[in-house]
Amino acid sequence: MTTVTLTEQTDESRLLSAMQQYWGYDTFRPLQREAMQSVMQNRDSVVVLPTGGGKSLCFQVPALCRDGLALVVSPLISLMKDQVDALRSCGVSAAYINSMLTYEERVAVSNDVRAGRLQLLYVAPERLLQEKTLALLESTGGISLVAIDEAHCISQWGHDFRPEYRALSILKDRFAGAAVHAYTATATEQVRHDIANQLGLNDPNILVGSFDRPNLIYKVARRSGLMQRLAETLDRHNGESGIIYCISRKEVERISASLNELGYKTRPYHAGMSDEARKQNQEAFIQEEADTIVATVAFGMGIDKSNVRYVIHAGMPKSLEHYQQESGRAGRDGLEAECLLFFSEADYVTWQRIIQDSEPQSQGGAIQSLQAISNFCTSVVCRHRSLVNHFGQDFPEKPCNACDICLGDVELAADPLVTSQKILSCVYRQGQRFGGDYTALVLKGSKDQRILSNGHDQLSTYGLLTDIDRKTIRDWIEQLVSQGFLIKAGEYNVLQLTESAREVMRGEVTPALLKARKKTKERESKIAAESWEGVDQGLFDELRKLRRDLAEDRGVPAYIIFGDATLRDLARKRPSNLGNFRNAKGVGEKKLKDFGEVFVDAIISHCRQHDLDTDVGASKPKVEKPKPARNIASSSALRSFEYFRQGLTITEVAAKMDRAPSTVTGYLSEFIQHEKETDATKWLDEATIREIDRAIEAVGDEKLSPIFNHLDGKVEYSAIRIVLACAQNAHAE
Ligand code: ADP
Ligand code: MG
Ligand code: ZN
């Protein structure tokens, strides 16, 4: 039973309004409210939420609602820059201190800290612990809160232990007034307690969310025709971002090269490449020049790209923990994303060998983890449930609608009890001394030399499943292993019966066996259908291009401009004015100012061309268009100038530069300004120019939209902009 106090209520409305103003979000994700309130109340906390759960906002929003500087400790330099870029793009004053800064930059940040100009400061742990950094922070007199991101690094039980994190316990002494908050996606209780102890937290509020990722659609299949399946998947996600994980470097090279040959834009990534090449490929992925990264598990740390739409495992991962982490890089933005896992028995053996060679001390645990993922692959239990249960949480007893099992991609075999009994008794009669491949051959009735010389063609179980193909029998054996009726023992993975196998033999328990995969069209998940509801795909693609162009011009990752969720909402509501634009998901004040006009222009002209309604479901507009911002020409804009000089049209330049027409119109306005062009006939016919001139006479040249409306929307915004720009130059002469 919780009672909501008055302060909590006012806190909550302040938090909501800051979240709305800066980020354009109007509801909390699960546990965000509680986590933010802990910060407001200055109570230490440990917050465990899955990847994409929205941990950053848990400290960023309250940082804006409290006086003083919020200190954020983050282990990964690349993430730091990303987060600071993202905060600035929302209008928050943030900075970071780490080894990447030049001397001048460091001085500038120090000055900002002393002058109290910053709301959030990100610091790498080793920097923070230097006496001069601590002294600088103390000199401000007002640290409002301390947030430790990726806090599992503090625990040696976590998968990414960093010894320097241990020394962070001094934070409690040096900034006695500020509560310390730790954030992680790592689930185990041991890690959680270790974090609280190591940091010396005082009666921390421990908040643990559900580890389920409802927007991820899990599908698992045996690996056959891999290239074909990869191509199908990439086609389905044409132009979207994704990751393909492979076990070995060789495979990375091979798959990436084959996909490139087929015309897909992929880049390889593995620890055997030079730092420079790796960095380039990672950049290309983040900037969306390449759609797909083909990588070993070396890829992914420190990447917060929010719109990864698919993660494919071309081989079995090493453990469920690894699978959770790697597949978890999909769909951080909360939109649906696909996680496909292709496996084969051979993968188990490959990992077994790698583990034996590289971690002789911890073999037992590693092999157990390997068995767990292998069971997951062959099991017939809902994937969401399997994963959540593995991490010690319950999952509701109903279909998730987001996995191969619940979507009915797989079908159960007829008569599973009798079939299972045949398999189990075959294992028994062979003396529990043979592996899965061999057992399948015996059941199939093979004339294999080994079978004959062992006399196993004389067993009563020989040829019992002669009508079934060998691969299916082999699959069923694995399914019996994953359901705990058989175990694989010893170095040679020989099959042995378990206690529960006896219950099957007595007919008390019926295992679930799958029919072989059919070649029918896979049913699509409902989640995907819903999140695309009402979205115009063509406009979405156009806006995505515009986003990429803007990102490139500004040197930030594309998703920092707007997330996919925002673009879809825009392509759904299609706002034609800034008031309605502001109402789209993820549009705060600052982004409205920075990007509103160019996006609205693109939306209007697309809708006009394709005869689409604008302002779907919107009420009256609230905000008027501000004057267009005058920016210094970017390098891409400069490149376009050359084409304009050659007399190319907007469409031609857009095609040449692979840019959205709306972007190119922006460049053209800059070009006209830059070249002091006064003659619009280079781009427009005289009749159009005359019409626009007349409209300007009627309604003035203060704003674009009255001119546009005066012309009944028959003339594009881009044309009006061109005429206005030329007119301005003419006046100036
Ligand atoms: P985590 O650190 O937990 O992995 P992030 O903080 O990176 O997750 O957030 C993931 C994504 O979710 C980001 O794109 C973020 O903007 C978005 N997000 C966070 N909170 C909300 C919210 N309340 N409403 C909508 N989107 C949100
Ligand atoms: Mg995070
Ligand atoms: Zn399911």
PDB file of C-alpha atoms and ligand atoms in Angstrom, residues 218 381-386 395 398-407, ligand 3:
ATOM      1  CA  TYR A 218      12.104 -13.857 -31.158  1.00  0.00           C
ATOM      2  CA  VAL A 381       8.234 -23.018 -24.830  1.00  0.00           C
ATOM      3  CA  CYS A 382       7.420 -19.358 -25.515  1.00  0.00           C
ATOM      4  CA  ARG A 383      10.773 -17.571 -26.007  1.00  0.00           C
ATOM      5  CA  HIS A 384       9.802 -14.589 -23.891  1.00  0.00           C
ATOM      6  CA  ARG A 385       8.826 -16.881 -21.073  1.00  0.00           C
ATOM      7  CA  SER A 386      11.995 -18.980 -21.368  1.00  0.00           C
ATOM      8  CA  PHE A 395       5.903 -14.577 -17.042  1.00  0.00           C
ATOM      9  CA  LYS A 398      -0.611 -16.530 -22.097  1.00  0.00           C
ATOM     10  CA  PRO A 399       0.691 -16.340 -25.644  1.00  0.00           C
ATOM     11  CA  CYS A 400       3.131 -13.443 -26.068  1.00  0.00           C
ATOM     12  CA  ASN A 401       2.267 -12.912 -29.749  1.00  0.00           C
ATOM     13  CA  ALA A 402       5.890 -12.124 -30.353  1.00  0.00           C
ATOM     14  CA  CYS A 403       7.766 -15.379 -30.744  1.00  0.00           C
ATOM     15  CA  ASP A 404       7.854 -18.236 -33.228  1.00  0.00           C
ATOM     16  CA  ILE A 405       6.196 -20.589 -30.764  1.00  0.00           C
ATOM     17  CA  CYS A 406       3.259 -18.333 -29.868  1.00  0.00           C
ATOM     18  CA  LEU A 407       2.805 -17.102 -33.433  1.00  0.00           C
TER      19      LEU A 407
HETATM   20 ZN    ZN B   3       5.794 -16.433 -26.967  1.00  0.00          ZN
END
